[in-house]
Coordinates of C-alpha atoms and ligand atoms in Angstrom, one line a residue:
M16 CA 0.0 0.0 0.0
N17 CA 2.8 2.3 1.0
V18 CA 4.8 1.5 -2.0
L19 CA 1.9 2.1 -4.3
F20 CA 1.3 5.5 -2.7
S21 CA 4.8 6.7 -3.1
F22 CA 4.8 5.4 -6.7
K23 CA 1.8 7.6 -7.4
Q24 CA 3.4 10.6 -5.8
V25 CA 6.4 10.1 -8.0
Q26 CA 4.2 9.7 -11.0
T27 CA 2.3 12.9 -10.3
F28 CA 5.6 14.7 -9.9
L29 CA 6.8 13.3 -13.2
T30 CA 3.5 14.4 -14.9
I31 CA 3.9 17.9 -13.7
L32 CA 7.6 17.9 -14.6
V33 CA 6.9 16.7 -18.2
M34 CA 4.1 19.2 -18.5
M35 CA 6.4 22.0 -17.5
I36 CA 9.1 21.0 -19.9
F37 CA 6.6 20.8 -22.7
S38 CA 5.2 24.1 -22.0
F39 CA 8.6 25.8 -22.1
L40 CA 9.4 24.3 -25.5
D41 CA 9.8 26.8 -28.3
A42 CA 6.6 26.7 -30.3
S43 CA 8.3 27.5 -33.6
A44 CA 10.9 24.7 -33.3
D45 CA 8.7 21.9 -34.6
T46 CA 5.8 22.9 -36.9
S47 CA 3.9 19.6 -36.9
S48 CA 4.5 17.1 -34.2
L49 CA 2.4 14.8 -32.1
L50 CA 4.2 13.3 -29.1
I51 CA 2.4 10.8 -27.0
K52 CA 3.6 9.8 -23.6
D53 CA 1.7 7.1 -21.8
L54 CA 2.6 7.6 -18.2
G55 CA 0.6 4.5 -17.1
E56 CA -2.1 4.3 -14.5
G57 CA -4.5 6.2 -16.7
H58 CA -2.3 9.2 -17.2
C59 CA -1.3 10.1 -20.7
L60 CA 0.3 13.2 -22.0
V61 CA 0.1 14.4 -25.6
Q62 CA 2.2 17.2 -26.9
I63 CA 1.0 18.8 -30.1
N64 CA 2.5 21.5 -32.2
T65 CA 0.8 21.9 -35.5
N66 CA -1.0 24.0 -38.0
Q67 CA -3.3 21.2 -38.7
R68 CA -6.9 21.8 -37.7
Y69 CA -7.8 18.6 -35.8
L70 CA -6.6 16.0 -33.6
L71 CA -8.7 12.9 -34.3
L72 CA -9.4 10.9 -31.2
P73 CA -10.4 7.3 -31.6
V74 CA -13.6 6.3 -29.8
E75 CA -14.8 2.9 -28.6
E76 CA -18.4 3.3 -27.4
V77 CA -18.4 0.7 -24.7
M78 CA -15.5 2.2 -22.9
P79 CA -15.9 4.6 -20.0
D80 CA -15.3 8.3 -20.5
V81 CA -11.8 9.6 -20.1
R82 CA -11.4 13.3 -19.1
V83 CA -9.3 14.9 -21.8
S84 CA -8.1 18.3 -20.7
M85 CA -6.4 20.6 -23.2
I86 CA -3.7 23.0 -21.8
V87 CA -2.2 25.9 -23.7
N88 CA 0.2 28.3 -22.0
N89 CA -0.4 26.6 -18.6
K90 CA -4.1 27.2 -18.9
E91 CA -6.8 24.6 -19.3
V92 CA -8.6 25.8 -22.5
N93 CA -11.0 22.9 -23.1
V94 CA -12.2 19.7 -21.3
A95 CA -14.0 16.9 -23.0
D96 CA -15.1 13.5 -21.8
V97 CA -14.3 11.0 -24.6
R98 CA -14.8 7.2 -24.7
L99 CA -11.2 6.6 -25.8
A100 CA -10.6 3.4 -27.7
V101 CA -8.9 0.6 -25.9
N102 CA -9.6 -2.5 -28.1
R103 CA -11.0 -1.3 -31.3
V104 CA -12.0 2.0 -33.0
D105 CA -15.7 2.6 -33.6
Y106 CA -15.2 6.1 -35.0
F107 CA -13.1 9.2 -34.6
V108 CA -14.1 12.5 -33.1
P109 CA -12.3 15.8 -33.8
L110 CA -10.6 18.0 -31.3
D111 CA -10.4 21.4 -33.0
L112 CA -6.9 22.9 -32.6
S113 CA -7.3 25.8 -35.0
A114 CA -7.3 28.4 -32.3
Y115 CA -3.8 27.3 -31.2
A116 CA -1.9 26.9 -34.5
G117 CA 1.8 26.9 -33.9
K118 CA 1.5 26.7 -30.1
N119 CA 2.4 23.9 -27.8
I120 CA -0.8 22.2 -26.8
L121 CA -0.8 19.7 -24.0
L122 CA -3.5 17.1 -23.6
K123 CA -3.9 15.3 -20.3
F124 CA -6.0 12.2 -20.2
K125 CA -7.4 11.2 -16.8
L126 CA -9.4 8.2 -15.9
G127 CA -11.7 7.8 -13.0
S128 CA -10.0 5.8 -10.2
N129 CA -12.1 2.6 -10.7
D130 CA -12.0 2.5 -14.5
P131 CA -11.3 -1.0 -15.9
I132 CA -9.0 0.5 -18.6
R133 CA -6.5 2.0 -16.2
G134 CA -3.0 1.5 -17.5
K135 CA -4.3 0.2 -20.9
L136 CA -4.9 3.5 -22.6
S137 CA -1.8 3.2 -24.8
A138 CA -3.4 0.1 -26.5
V139 CA -5.4 1.5 -29.4
C140 CA -6.0 5.1 -28.5
C141 CA -2.4 6.2 -28.6
K142 CA -1.7 4.3 -31.8
E143 CA -4.7 5.6 -33.7
M144 CA -4.8 9.2 -32.6
K145 CA -3.8 11.4 -35.6
L146 CA -3.5 15.0 -36.8
S147 CA -5.6 16.0 -39.8
D148 CA -6.8 19.0 -41.7
T149 CA -10.1 17.5 -42.3
F150 CA -12.7 15.5 -40.5
D151 CA -14.9 13.2 -42.5
T152 CA -18.6 13.8 -41.8
G153 CA -19.6 11.6 -44.8
N154 CA -23.2 10.4 -44.4
R155 CA -22.8 6.6 -44.7
E156 CA -25.2 5.3 -42.2
K157 CA -28.1 3.5 -43.7
F158 CA -30.5 4.7 -41.0
R159 CA -29.7 8.4 -41.3
P160 CA -32.8 10.2 -42.5
T161 CA -32.7 12.1 -45.7
Y162 CA -35.2 15.0 -45.0
H163 CA -35.3 15.1 -41.2
F164 CA -32.8 17.2 -39.4
S165 CA -29.9 15.2 -37.9
P166 CA -26.5 16.3 -36.6
L167 CA -23.5 16.1 -39.0
Y168 CA -22.0 13.7 -36.6
G169 CA -22.2 12.9 -32.9
W170 CA -25.0 12.9 -30.4
M171 CA -28.1 15.1 -30.4
N172 CA -31.0 15.4 -28.0
D173 CA -33.4 18.3 -27.3
P174 CA -34.0 21.1 -29.7
N175 CA -33.0 24.4 -28.0
G176 CA -33.2 28.1 -28.3
M177 CA -35.2 28.1 -31.5
V178 CA -35.7 31.6 -32.7
Y179 CA -36.6 33.2 -36.1
K180 CA -34.7 36.3 -37.1
D181 CA -34.0 38.1 -40.4
G182 CA -35.4 35.3 -42.6
E183 CA -33.6 32.5 -40.7
Y184 CA -34.9 29.8 -38.5
H185 CA -32.3 29.0 -35.9
L186 CA -32.2 25.6 -34.5
F187 CA -29.9 25.0 -31.6
Y188 CA -29.8 21.6 -30.0
Q189 CA -28.2 19.5 -27.2
Y190 CA -25.0 18.3 -28.8
N191 CA -22.0 16.1 -28.0
P192 CA -19.2 16.9 -30.5
Y193 CA -17.0 14.2 -28.9
G194 CA -19.1 11.1 -29.3
S195 CA -22.5 9.6 -30.3
K196 CA -23.7 9.1 -26.8
W197 CA -24.9 11.7 -24.4
G198 CA -22.2 13.9 -22.8
N199 CA -20.2 17.2 -23.2
M200 CA -23.4 19.2 -23.7
H201 CA -23.0 22.1 -26.1
W202 CA -25.6 24.0 -28.1
G203 CA -25.2 22.7 -31.7
H204 CA -26.4 25.1 -34.3
S205 CA -28.1 25.0 -37.7
V206 CA -30.0 27.6 -39.8
S207 CA -32.7 27.2 -42.4
K208 CA -34.7 29.6 -44.5
D209 CA -37.6 27.1 -45.0
L210 CA -37.5 24.7 -42.1
V211 CA -36.6 21.8 -44.4
H212 CA -33.2 22.6 -45.8
W213 CA -30.6 23.1 -43.0
E214 CA -27.1 24.5 -43.0
H215 CA -24.9 23.1 -40.3
L216 CA -22.9 25.7 -38.4
D217 CA -20.3 25.4 -35.7
P218 CA -21.6 24.7 -32.2
A219 CA -22.8 28.0 -30.7
I220 CA -22.3 27.6 -27.0
A221 CA -19.7 25.3 -25.6
R222 CA -19.5 23.5 -22.2
D223 CA -17.5 25.7 -19.8
T224 CA -16.4 25.9 -16.1
L225 CA -19.9 26.4 -14.9
G226 CA -20.7 23.1 -16.5
H227 CA -22.6 21.5 -19.4
I228 CA -24.8 23.7 -21.5
F229 CA -28.2 22.2 -21.0
S230 CA -31.5 23.1 -22.7
G231 CA -33.1 26.5 -22.9
S232 CA -34.5 29.1 -25.2
A233 CA -33.6 32.2 -27.1
I234 CA -35.3 35.5 -27.9
V235 CA -34.8 38.6 -30.1
D236 CA -34.3 41.5 -27.7
K237 CA -36.4 44.0 -29.6
H238 CA -36.4 46.7 -27.0
N239 CA -32.8 46.3 -26.0
S240 CA -33.8 45.2 -22.5
A241 CA -30.4 43.6 -21.8
G242 CA -28.4 46.5 -23.1
Y243 CA -26.5 44.6 -25.8
G244 CA -28.3 46.5 -28.6
E245 CA -31.6 46.3 -30.3
N246 CA -32.4 42.9 -31.8
T247 CA -29.6 41.1 -30.2
I248 CA -30.3 37.4 -29.8
V249 CA -30.3 36.5 -26.2
A250 CA -30.1 32.8 -25.2
F251 CA -30.9 31.2 -21.8
Y252 CA -29.7 27.8 -20.8
T253 CA -29.0 25.7 -17.8
S254 CA -25.5 25.4 -16.5
H255 CA -25.3 21.9 -15.1
R256 CA -22.6 20.4 -12.9
N257 CA -22.2 17.3 -10.8
I258 CA -21.2 18.2 -7.3
P259 CA -20.5 16.0 -4.3
G260 CA -23.8 14.4 -3.3
G261 CA -25.8 15.6 -6.3
Q262 CA -26.0 18.2 -9.1
S263 CA -26.1 21.9 -9.4
Q264 CA -28.5 23.5 -12.0
V265 CA -28.6 27.3 -12.5
Q266 CA -29.7 29.5 -15.4
S267 CA -27.2 31.3 -17.5
M268 CA -27.4 33.8 -20.4
A269 CA -25.4 34.4 -23.5
Y270 CA -25.9 37.0 -26.3
S271 CA -25.2 37.2 -30.0
T272 CA -24.9 40.4 -32.0
D273 CA -24.1 38.5 -35.3
N274 CA -27.3 36.6 -35.8
G275 CA -26.4 33.6 -33.7
R276 CA -23.1 32.9 -35.3
T277 CA -21.1 33.6 -32.1
Y278 CA -22.2 34.0 -28.5
T279 CA -20.7 35.9 -25.6
K280 CA -21.5 34.4 -22.2
Y281 CA -22.8 37.0 -19.7
E282 CA -19.8 37.6 -17.4
Q283 CA -22.0 37.5 -14.2
N284 CA -23.6 34.2 -14.9
P285 CA -25.7 32.6 -13.5
V286 CA -28.7 34.9 -13.8
L287 CA -31.0 32.6 -11.7
T288 CA -30.4 30.1 -9.0
P289 CA -33.1 28.1 -7.2
F290 CA -34.2 29.8 -4.0
D291 CA -34.5 26.4 -2.3
G292 CA -31.4 24.6 -3.6
L293 CA -33.5 22.4 -5.8
Q294 CA -31.4 20.0 -7.9
N295 CA -33.7 19.6 -10.9
F296 CA -34.1 23.2 -12.0
R297 CA -33.6 23.6 -15.7
D298 CA -34.6 24.4 -19.3
P299 CA -35.5 28.1 -19.1
K300 CA -38.2 29.2 -21.6
V301 CA -38.2 33.0 -22.0
F302 CA -40.9 35.1 -23.7
W303 CA -42.1 38.6 -23.9
Y304 CA -45.4 39.4 -22.2
E305 CA -46.9 42.2 -24.1
P306 CA -49.7 43.4 -21.8
E307 CA -47.2 44.2 -19.0
Q308 CA -44.2 44.9 -21.1
K309 CA -42.0 42.3 -19.3
W310 CA -40.0 39.2 -19.9
I311 CA -41.2 35.9 -18.3
M312 CA -39.0 32.9 -17.7
I313 CA -40.5 29.4 -17.0
V314 CA -38.1 26.9 -15.5
S315 CA -38.9 23.3 -14.9
A316 CA -38.5 22.6 -11.2
D317 CA -39.0 18.9 -10.4
K318 CA -42.7 18.4 -10.7
N319 CA -43.5 22.0 -11.2
M320 CA -43.0 24.8 -13.6
R321 CA -41.8 28.1 -11.9
F322 CA -42.6 31.5 -13.4
Y323 CA -40.3 34.4 -13.1
S324 CA -40.4 37.9 -14.5
S325 CA -37.7 40.5 -15.5
A326 CA -37.3 43.9 -17.0
N327 CA -33.7 43.5 -18.1
L328 CA -33.3 39.8 -18.7
K329 CA -30.6 39.7 -16.0
Q330 CA -32.5 40.0 -12.7
W331 CA -35.4 37.5 -12.3
E332 CA -38.2 37.7 -9.8
Y333 CA -40.2 34.6 -8.7
M334 CA -44.0 34.9 -9.5
S335 CA -45.7 31.6 -9.2
E336 CA -45.7 27.9 -10.1
F337 CA -47.9 25.3 -11.7
G338 CA -47.9 21.6 -12.1
E339 CA -47.5 19.7 -8.9
G340 CA -50.0 16.8 -9.0
F341 CA -50.9 17.4 -12.6
G342 CA -50.5 14.8 -15.3
P343 CA -49.4 11.2 -14.8
Q344 CA -47.6 10.3 -11.6
P345 CA -44.7 9.8 -11.0
N346 CA -43.1 12.2 -13.4
Q347 CA -40.3 14.7 -13.9
F348 CA -41.1 18.0 -15.7
E349 CA -38.6 19.1 -18.3
C350 CA -38.4 21.5 -21.3
P351 CA -41.4 23.8 -20.8
D352 CA -42.9 25.9 -23.5
F353 CA -45.8 28.4 -23.1
I354 CA -47.7 29.7 -26.1
Q355 CA -51.0 31.5 -26.7
L356 CA -53.2 30.3 -29.6
P357 CA -56.7 31.1 -30.9
V358 CA -59.3 28.5 -30.2
D359 CA -60.7 27.0 -33.4
G360 CA -58.9 29.7 -35.3
D361 CA -60.9 32.5 -33.7
R362 CA -58.5 35.2 -32.5
T363 CA -61.1 36.7 -30.2
R364 CA -60.9 33.4 -28.2
M365 CA -57.3 33.0 -27.1
K366 CA -56.0 30.3 -24.8
W367 CA -52.6 29.6 -23.2
V368 CA -51.0 26.3 -23.7
M369 CA -48.3 24.9 -21.3
I370 CA -46.2 22.3 -23.0
V371 CA -44.6 20.0 -20.5
N372 CA -42.1 17.3 -21.5
I373 CA -42.0 14.6 -18.9
N374 CA -39.4 11.9 -18.3
P375 CA -40.4 9.4 -17.0
G376 CA -44.1 9.2 -17.1
F377 CA -45.1 8.8 -20.8
V378 CA -48.1 6.6 -21.5
Y379 CA -45.9 4.0 -23.4
G380 CA -42.9 4.4 -21.1
G381 CA -40.0 6.8 -20.8
S382 CA -40.2 10.3 -22.2
G383 CA -43.1 12.1 -23.9
T384 CA -44.8 15.5 -24.5
M385 CA -48.0 16.5 -22.7
Y386 CA -49.8 19.8 -22.5
F387 CA -52.3 21.8 -20.5
T388 CA -54.6 24.5 -21.7
G389 CA -55.8 27.4 -19.6
D390 CA -55.6 31.0 -18.7
F391 CA -52.7 33.3 -17.7
D392 CA -52.9 36.8 -16.2
G393 CA -49.2 37.6 -16.5
H394 CA -48.5 36.0 -13.1
Q395 CA -50.2 32.7 -12.7
F396 CA -51.3 29.9 -15.0
V397 CA -54.7 28.3 -14.3
C398 CA -55.3 25.1 -16.0
D399 CA -58.8 24.4 -17.4
T400 CA -58.8 20.7 -16.7
K401 CA -58.5 18.6 -13.6
P402 CA -55.0 17.4 -12.5
E403 CA -55.7 13.8 -13.6
V404 CA -56.5 14.9 -17.2
V405 CA -53.6 14.0 -19.5
K406 CA -53.3 15.2 -23.1
W407 CA -50.4 13.9 -25.2
L408 CA -49.2 15.9 -28.1
D409 CA -48.0 12.8 -29.9
W410 CA -48.8 9.2 -29.2
G411 CA -45.6 7.6 -30.5
K412 CA -42.6 6.6 -28.4
D413 CA -40.2 8.9 -30.2
H414 CA -41.3 12.5 -29.7
Y415 CA -39.6 14.4 -26.9
A416 CA -38.4 17.8 -25.7
T417 CA -40.9 19.5 -28.0
V418 CA -40.6 23.3 -28.1
T419 CA -41.6 26.0 -30.5
W420 CA -39.8 28.8 -32.4
S421 CA -39.8 32.3 -30.8
D422 CA -40.8 35.1 -33.2
A423 CA -41.9 32.9 -36.0
P424 CA -43.6 34.9 -38.8
D425 CA -47.4 35.2 -39.2
N426 CA -48.1 34.3 -35.6
R427 CA -47.1 30.7 -36.4
R428 CA -46.4 28.3 -33.5
I429 CA -44.0 25.9 -35.1
A430 CA -42.8 23.0 -33.0
I431 CA -40.1 20.4 -33.4
A432 CA -39.3 17.4 -31.3
W433 CA -36.3 15.2 -30.7
M434 CA -37.2 11.9 -32.3
S435 CA -36.1 9.5 -29.6
N436 CA -36.9 8.3 -26.1
W437 CA -34.6 8.4 -23.1
Q438 CA -35.3 4.7 -22.4
Y439 CA -33.1 3.7 -25.4
A440 CA -31.7 6.8 -27.1
N441 CA -28.1 5.8 -26.3
D442 CA -28.6 2.3 -27.6
V443 CA -30.2 2.8 -31.0
P444 CA -28.3 1.0 -33.8
T445 CA -26.5 4.0 -35.3
S446 CA -23.0 5.2 -34.4
Q447 CA -21.8 8.0 -36.6
Y448 CA -24.7 10.1 -35.2
R449 CA -27.6 9.7 -32.8
S450 CA -30.6 10.8 -33.2
P451 CA -32.8 13.0 -35.5
N452 CA -35.6 15.5 -35.0
S453 CA -39.2 15.1 -36.0
V454 CA -40.5 17.0 -39.0
P455 CA -41.6 20.6 -38.1
R456 CA -45.2 20.9 -37.1
D457 CA -47.6 23.9 -36.9
L458 CA -49.7 23.9 -33.7
S459 CA -53.2 25.1 -33.4
L460 CA -56.2 24.6 -31.0
F461 CA -59.4 22.8 -31.8
T462 CA -62.3 21.8 -29.6
V463 CA -64.3 18.6 -29.3
D464 CA -67.3 18.5 -26.9
G465 CA -66.2 21.7 -25.2
E466 CA -62.7 20.3 -24.5
T467 CA -59.6 22.0 -26.1
Y468 CA -56.9 20.1 -27.8
L469 CA -53.7 20.8 -29.6
Q470 CA -53.5 20.0 -33.3
S471 CA -50.0 19.3 -34.6
A472 CA -50.0 19.5 -38.4
P473 CA -47.0 18.9 -40.7
S474 CA -45.6 22.3 -41.5
P475 CA -46.6 23.5 -45.0
E476 CA -42.9 23.8 -46.0
L477 CA -42.8 20.0 -46.2
L478 CA -44.8 20.2 -49.4
K479 CA -41.7 21.6 -51.0
L480 CA -40.0 18.2 -50.6
R481 CA -42.5 16.4 -52.8
D482 CA -41.0 14.9 -55.9
V483 CA -42.6 12.4 -58.3
S484 CA -45.9 11.0 -57.1
K485 CA -48.1 8.0 -57.9
K486 CA -51.8 7.9 -57.3
R487 CA -54.3 5.0 -57.1
S488 CA -57.8 4.4 -55.8
F489 CA -59.2 1.0 -55.0
K490 CA -61.5 -1.1 -52.8
V491 CA -60.3 -3.4 -50.1
N492 CA -62.2 -6.5 -49.0
G493 CA -59.7 -8.9 -47.5
T494 CA -56.1 -8.4 -48.4
R495 CA -54.8 -6.2 -51.3
I496 CA -51.2 -5.7 -52.2
I497 CA -50.7 -2.5 -54.1
K498 CA -47.6 -3.0 -56.2
D499 CA -44.9 -0.6 -57.4
M500 CA -46.0 2.3 -55.4
I501 CA -43.2 2.8 -53.0
A502 CA -40.5 0.6 -54.4
G503 CA -38.1 3.2 -55.9
N504 CA -38.2 5.7 -53.0
E505 CA -35.2 4.4 -51.1
G506 CA -37.1 4.6 -47.8
A507 CA -37.9 8.3 -47.9
Y508 CA -41.5 9.1 -48.9
E509 CA -44.8 10.5 -47.9
I510 CA -48.1 8.7 -48.2
E511 CA -51.4 10.6 -48.3
L512 CA -54.5 8.5 -47.8
T513 CA -58.2 9.3 -47.9
I514 CA -60.3 6.3 -46.9
E515 CA -64.0 5.9 -46.9
N516 CA -65.2 3.2 -44.6
Q517 CA -68.0 1.0 -45.9
H518 CA -68.5 -1.6 -43.2
A519 CA -65.1 -2.6 -42.1
D520 CA -64.3 -3.2 -38.4
V521 CA -60.6 -2.9 -39.1
I522 CA -58.9 -0.8 -41.7
G523 CA -55.3 -1.9 -41.9
F524 CA -52.1 -1.5 -43.9
R525 CA -48.6 -2.7 -43.6
L526 CA -45.4 -1.2 -44.8
Y527 CA -42.9 -4.1 -45.4
N528 CA -39.7 -5.3 -47.0
D529 CA -38.5 -8.5 -48.6
K530 CA -36.9 -9.5 -45.3
G531 CA -40.4 -9.8 -43.7
E532 CA -39.9 -6.7 -41.6
E533 CA -43.0 -4.6 -41.3
V534 CA -44.8 -1.7 -39.6
D535 CA -48.5 -2.5 -39.2
M536 CA -51.0 0.3 -38.9
Q537 CA -54.7 -0.1 -38.1
Y538 CA -57.8 1.9 -37.6
D539 CA -60.0 -0.2 -35.3
M540 CA -63.4 1.3 -36.2
K541 CA -65.2 -0.5 -33.4
E542 CA -62.8 0.5 -30.6
K543 CA -62.2 3.9 -32.2
K544 CA -58.4 3.5 -32.2
F545 CA -55.5 4.1 -34.4
S546 CA -52.4 1.9 -33.8
M547 CA -48.9 1.5 -35.0
D548 CA -47.1 -1.8 -34.3
R549 CA -43.3 -1.8 -34.7
R550 CA -42.6 -5.1 -33.0
K551 CA -41.5 -6.7 -36.2
S552 CA -40.1 -3.6 -37.8
G553 CA -36.5 -4.7 -38.1
D554 CA -33.8 -4.4 -35.4
V555 CA -35.8 -4.2 -32.2
G556 CA -33.5 -6.1 -29.9
F557 CA -31.1 -3.4 -28.8
N558 CA -33.3 -2.4 -25.9
E559 CA -36.3 -4.2 -24.2
N560 CA -38.3 -1.0 -24.2
F561 CA -38.2 -0.6 -28.0
P562 CA -40.6 -3.2 -29.4
M563 CA -44.0 -1.7 -28.9
L564 CA -47.5 -1.2 -30.3
T565 CA -48.7 2.4 -29.7
W566 CA -52.2 3.5 -30.1
T567 CA -54.5 6.5 -29.7
A568 CA -58.2 7.1 -29.5
I569 CA -59.7 8.6 -32.7
E570 CA -62.8 10.8 -32.9
S571 CA -66.0 8.9 -33.4
G572 CA -68.6 9.6 -36.0
K573 CA -66.2 9.8 -39.0
D574 CA -66.4 7.6 -42.0
E575 CA -63.9 9.5 -44.0
L576 CA -60.4 9.0 -42.6
K577 CA -57.4 11.2 -43.7
L578 CA -53.9 10.2 -42.9
R579 CA -50.4 11.5 -43.9
L580 CA -47.4 9.3 -43.3
F581 CA -43.9 10.5 -43.4
V582 CA -41.4 7.7 -43.8
D583 CA -37.7 8.4 -43.7
K584 CA -35.3 5.5 -43.4
S585 CA -35.7 4.9 -39.7
S586 CA -38.9 6.7 -38.7
V587 CA -42.6 6.7 -39.4
E588 CA -44.7 9.7 -38.4
A589 CA -48.5 9.4 -38.8
F590 CA -50.7 12.5 -38.9
G591 CA -54.4 11.8 -38.7
D592 CA -57.1 14.3 -39.7
G593 CA -54.6 17.1 -40.3
G594 CA -52.7 16.4 -37.0
R595 CA -55.6 16.0 -34.7
F596 CA -53.8 12.9 -33.6
V597 CA -50.1 12.2 -34.3
M598 CA -47.9 9.2 -33.8
T599 CA -44.1 9.2 -34.2
N600 CA -42.0 6.1 -34.0
Q601 CA -38.5 5.1 -34.9
V602 CA -37.9 1.9 -36.8
F603 CA -34.6 0.2 -37.9
P604 CA -35.4 -2.1 -40.9
S605 CA -32.5 -4.0 -42.5
E606 CA -33.7 -2.6 -45.8
P607 CA -36.3 0.1 -46.6
Y608 CA -40.0 -0.8 -46.6
N609 CA -40.6 -1.2 -50.3
H610 CA -44.0 -2.7 -50.3
I611 CA -47.4 -1.9 -48.9
S612 CA -50.5 -4.0 -48.5
F613 CA -54.0 -3.1 -47.3
Y614 CA -56.4 -5.3 -45.4
S615 CA -59.8 -5.2 -44.0
K616 CA -61.7 -7.2 -41.4
G617 CA -65.4 -7.5 -40.9
G618 CA -66.3 -5.6 -44.1
A619 CA -64.9 -3.5 -46.9
Y620 CA -63.5 0.0 -47.3
K621 CA -62.6 2.2 -50.2
V622 CA -59.3 3.9 -50.6
D623 CA -60.5 7.0 -52.4
S624 CA -57.1 8.3 -52.8
F625 CA -53.7 6.7 -52.1
V626 CA -50.9 9.0 -53.2
V627 CA -47.2 8.3 -52.7
Y628 CA -44.6 11.1 -53.0
K629 CA -41.0 10.4 -53.2
L630 CA -39.4 13.1 -51.0
K631 CA -36.4 15.0 -52.0
K632 CA -33.2 15.2 -49.9
Ligands
LIG713 C1 -34.4 16.6 -21.6 C2 -33.2 17.0 -20.8 C3 -33.2 18.4 -20.3 C4 -31.8 18.8 -20.1 C5 -31.2 18.1 -21.3 C6 -29.8 17.6 -21.0 O1 -34.2 15.7 -22.6 O2 -33.0 16.1 -19.8 O3 -34.0 18.5 -19.1 O4 -31.6 20.1 -20.1 O5 -32.0 17.0 -21.6 O6 -29.2 17.2 -22.2

């Protein structure tokens, strides 16, 4: 024991010594060098002096994280947790060195004390690590969607800080640039002029000493409330850190005067801490409350949403809270949004909608999006239903962290969701990236028997993606295979169906491939249900929570059924009656679903119109 202890002491001393020697080396002496010293016991030193842009780090996903700390001029300039390869390389991740060209850069790798790979780091990682001017983000994964947003590479979860400004939709998102599993939370960034074609930009807000950059929102500061200039984009996010015995979550602010391209963090962050030391206190949603000319922030606080107000976006005052006891129990509230919408399109009847993402607590397990409708007087939200009433925005398993764009034109409320579920998001069978977003959806309110519901319709911009189409109409009595309708579409298509029921109890259809993998969808006309069954959809074995049939009630008294299906390599999104019910599910077929068959039970039905559109990339 004693011997080991002194060995460690010597080692630490050596580490410091080598670091000091490295840092005093003349930067101009060697223009491109990579010197790796494995010091054993999980310590490794890498000295880099290069004009090349990246150091490519090899990753093996099953390995534990190694803390990689980057030191320039004796200062730690970056930290990243990377699952460094020990036995084999699954993929590489880039460490951007461009800001330090020609300087001595030191990397220190540090393992946790109980890691099984202590002392073995040199194995593959040190051999495979390399300098490069480029990083290949080539899209070679067969499951990568063609028209849904997905990150260039690496892990993505919640959409964040969505804001529209000067003709651009900004999409920020929870992003790990150092691996395809959750970690190193940054705000990734993309922009689009039409919600369907996206340009990838560099990550906008990087993890820092206050912690990971968790979810949040962004606004255009029209009245220069924060003092950084009119129309500055101001972003709010949670700074998350693990601390002894728990976690710290506080709200921080950053602003951008160049249309979101670069952000400056507010030097006095955080702007809001929980008054009661709450550990789950995150995902700030900020919006302008016109009647009282003030900013409001909603923060998810365990099983509540807390409301704060501010005049200058920097000082926040507590107003009220809503949620405890509402919705399914147990639950954990996350990612709030709060929007006002006309009821049945009538702008004289406005209602507030509180969007609450919960994890766990979703009806089919894991994470899902629910909402409450009600009134808001600028201080307190009053829900118009009883606590036990649960309304889901989407009835599929892969629809989470749904939030809307601030400042979208024409009073539109456009939402987008992360198309995965925390139960298995880290296990889905992709590796170069994980996971995509849903298609964008326009929200509106409709009523049925005096009850108010959210409608979630595919955004009209999606029509632009339509390429060649094929149309048929036919009757179904038994089973009917409709040939050559979706075969050439490479797994990326839209189906538009109008069905007239004659006397069928079940109206069904299956998307399938030659491997016998299928997604089976049914209207049960007796039970008034729509269901989607992905239990035989392809690879379902990576997590026990994945195989599943999801269903939702449909409105009664309708004999004409309208459905739009968006299929994109590894997902199926079903929009019934213009989005009055929605179901989003991921699927991982070994080859695209190239065939469709229809079937009926208990009577016949007529497919008045079956249109298939190939969708453009
Ligand atoms: C929701 C969430 C947020 C948090 C973020 C972290 O999916 O857990 O509450 O800010 O993900 O990545």
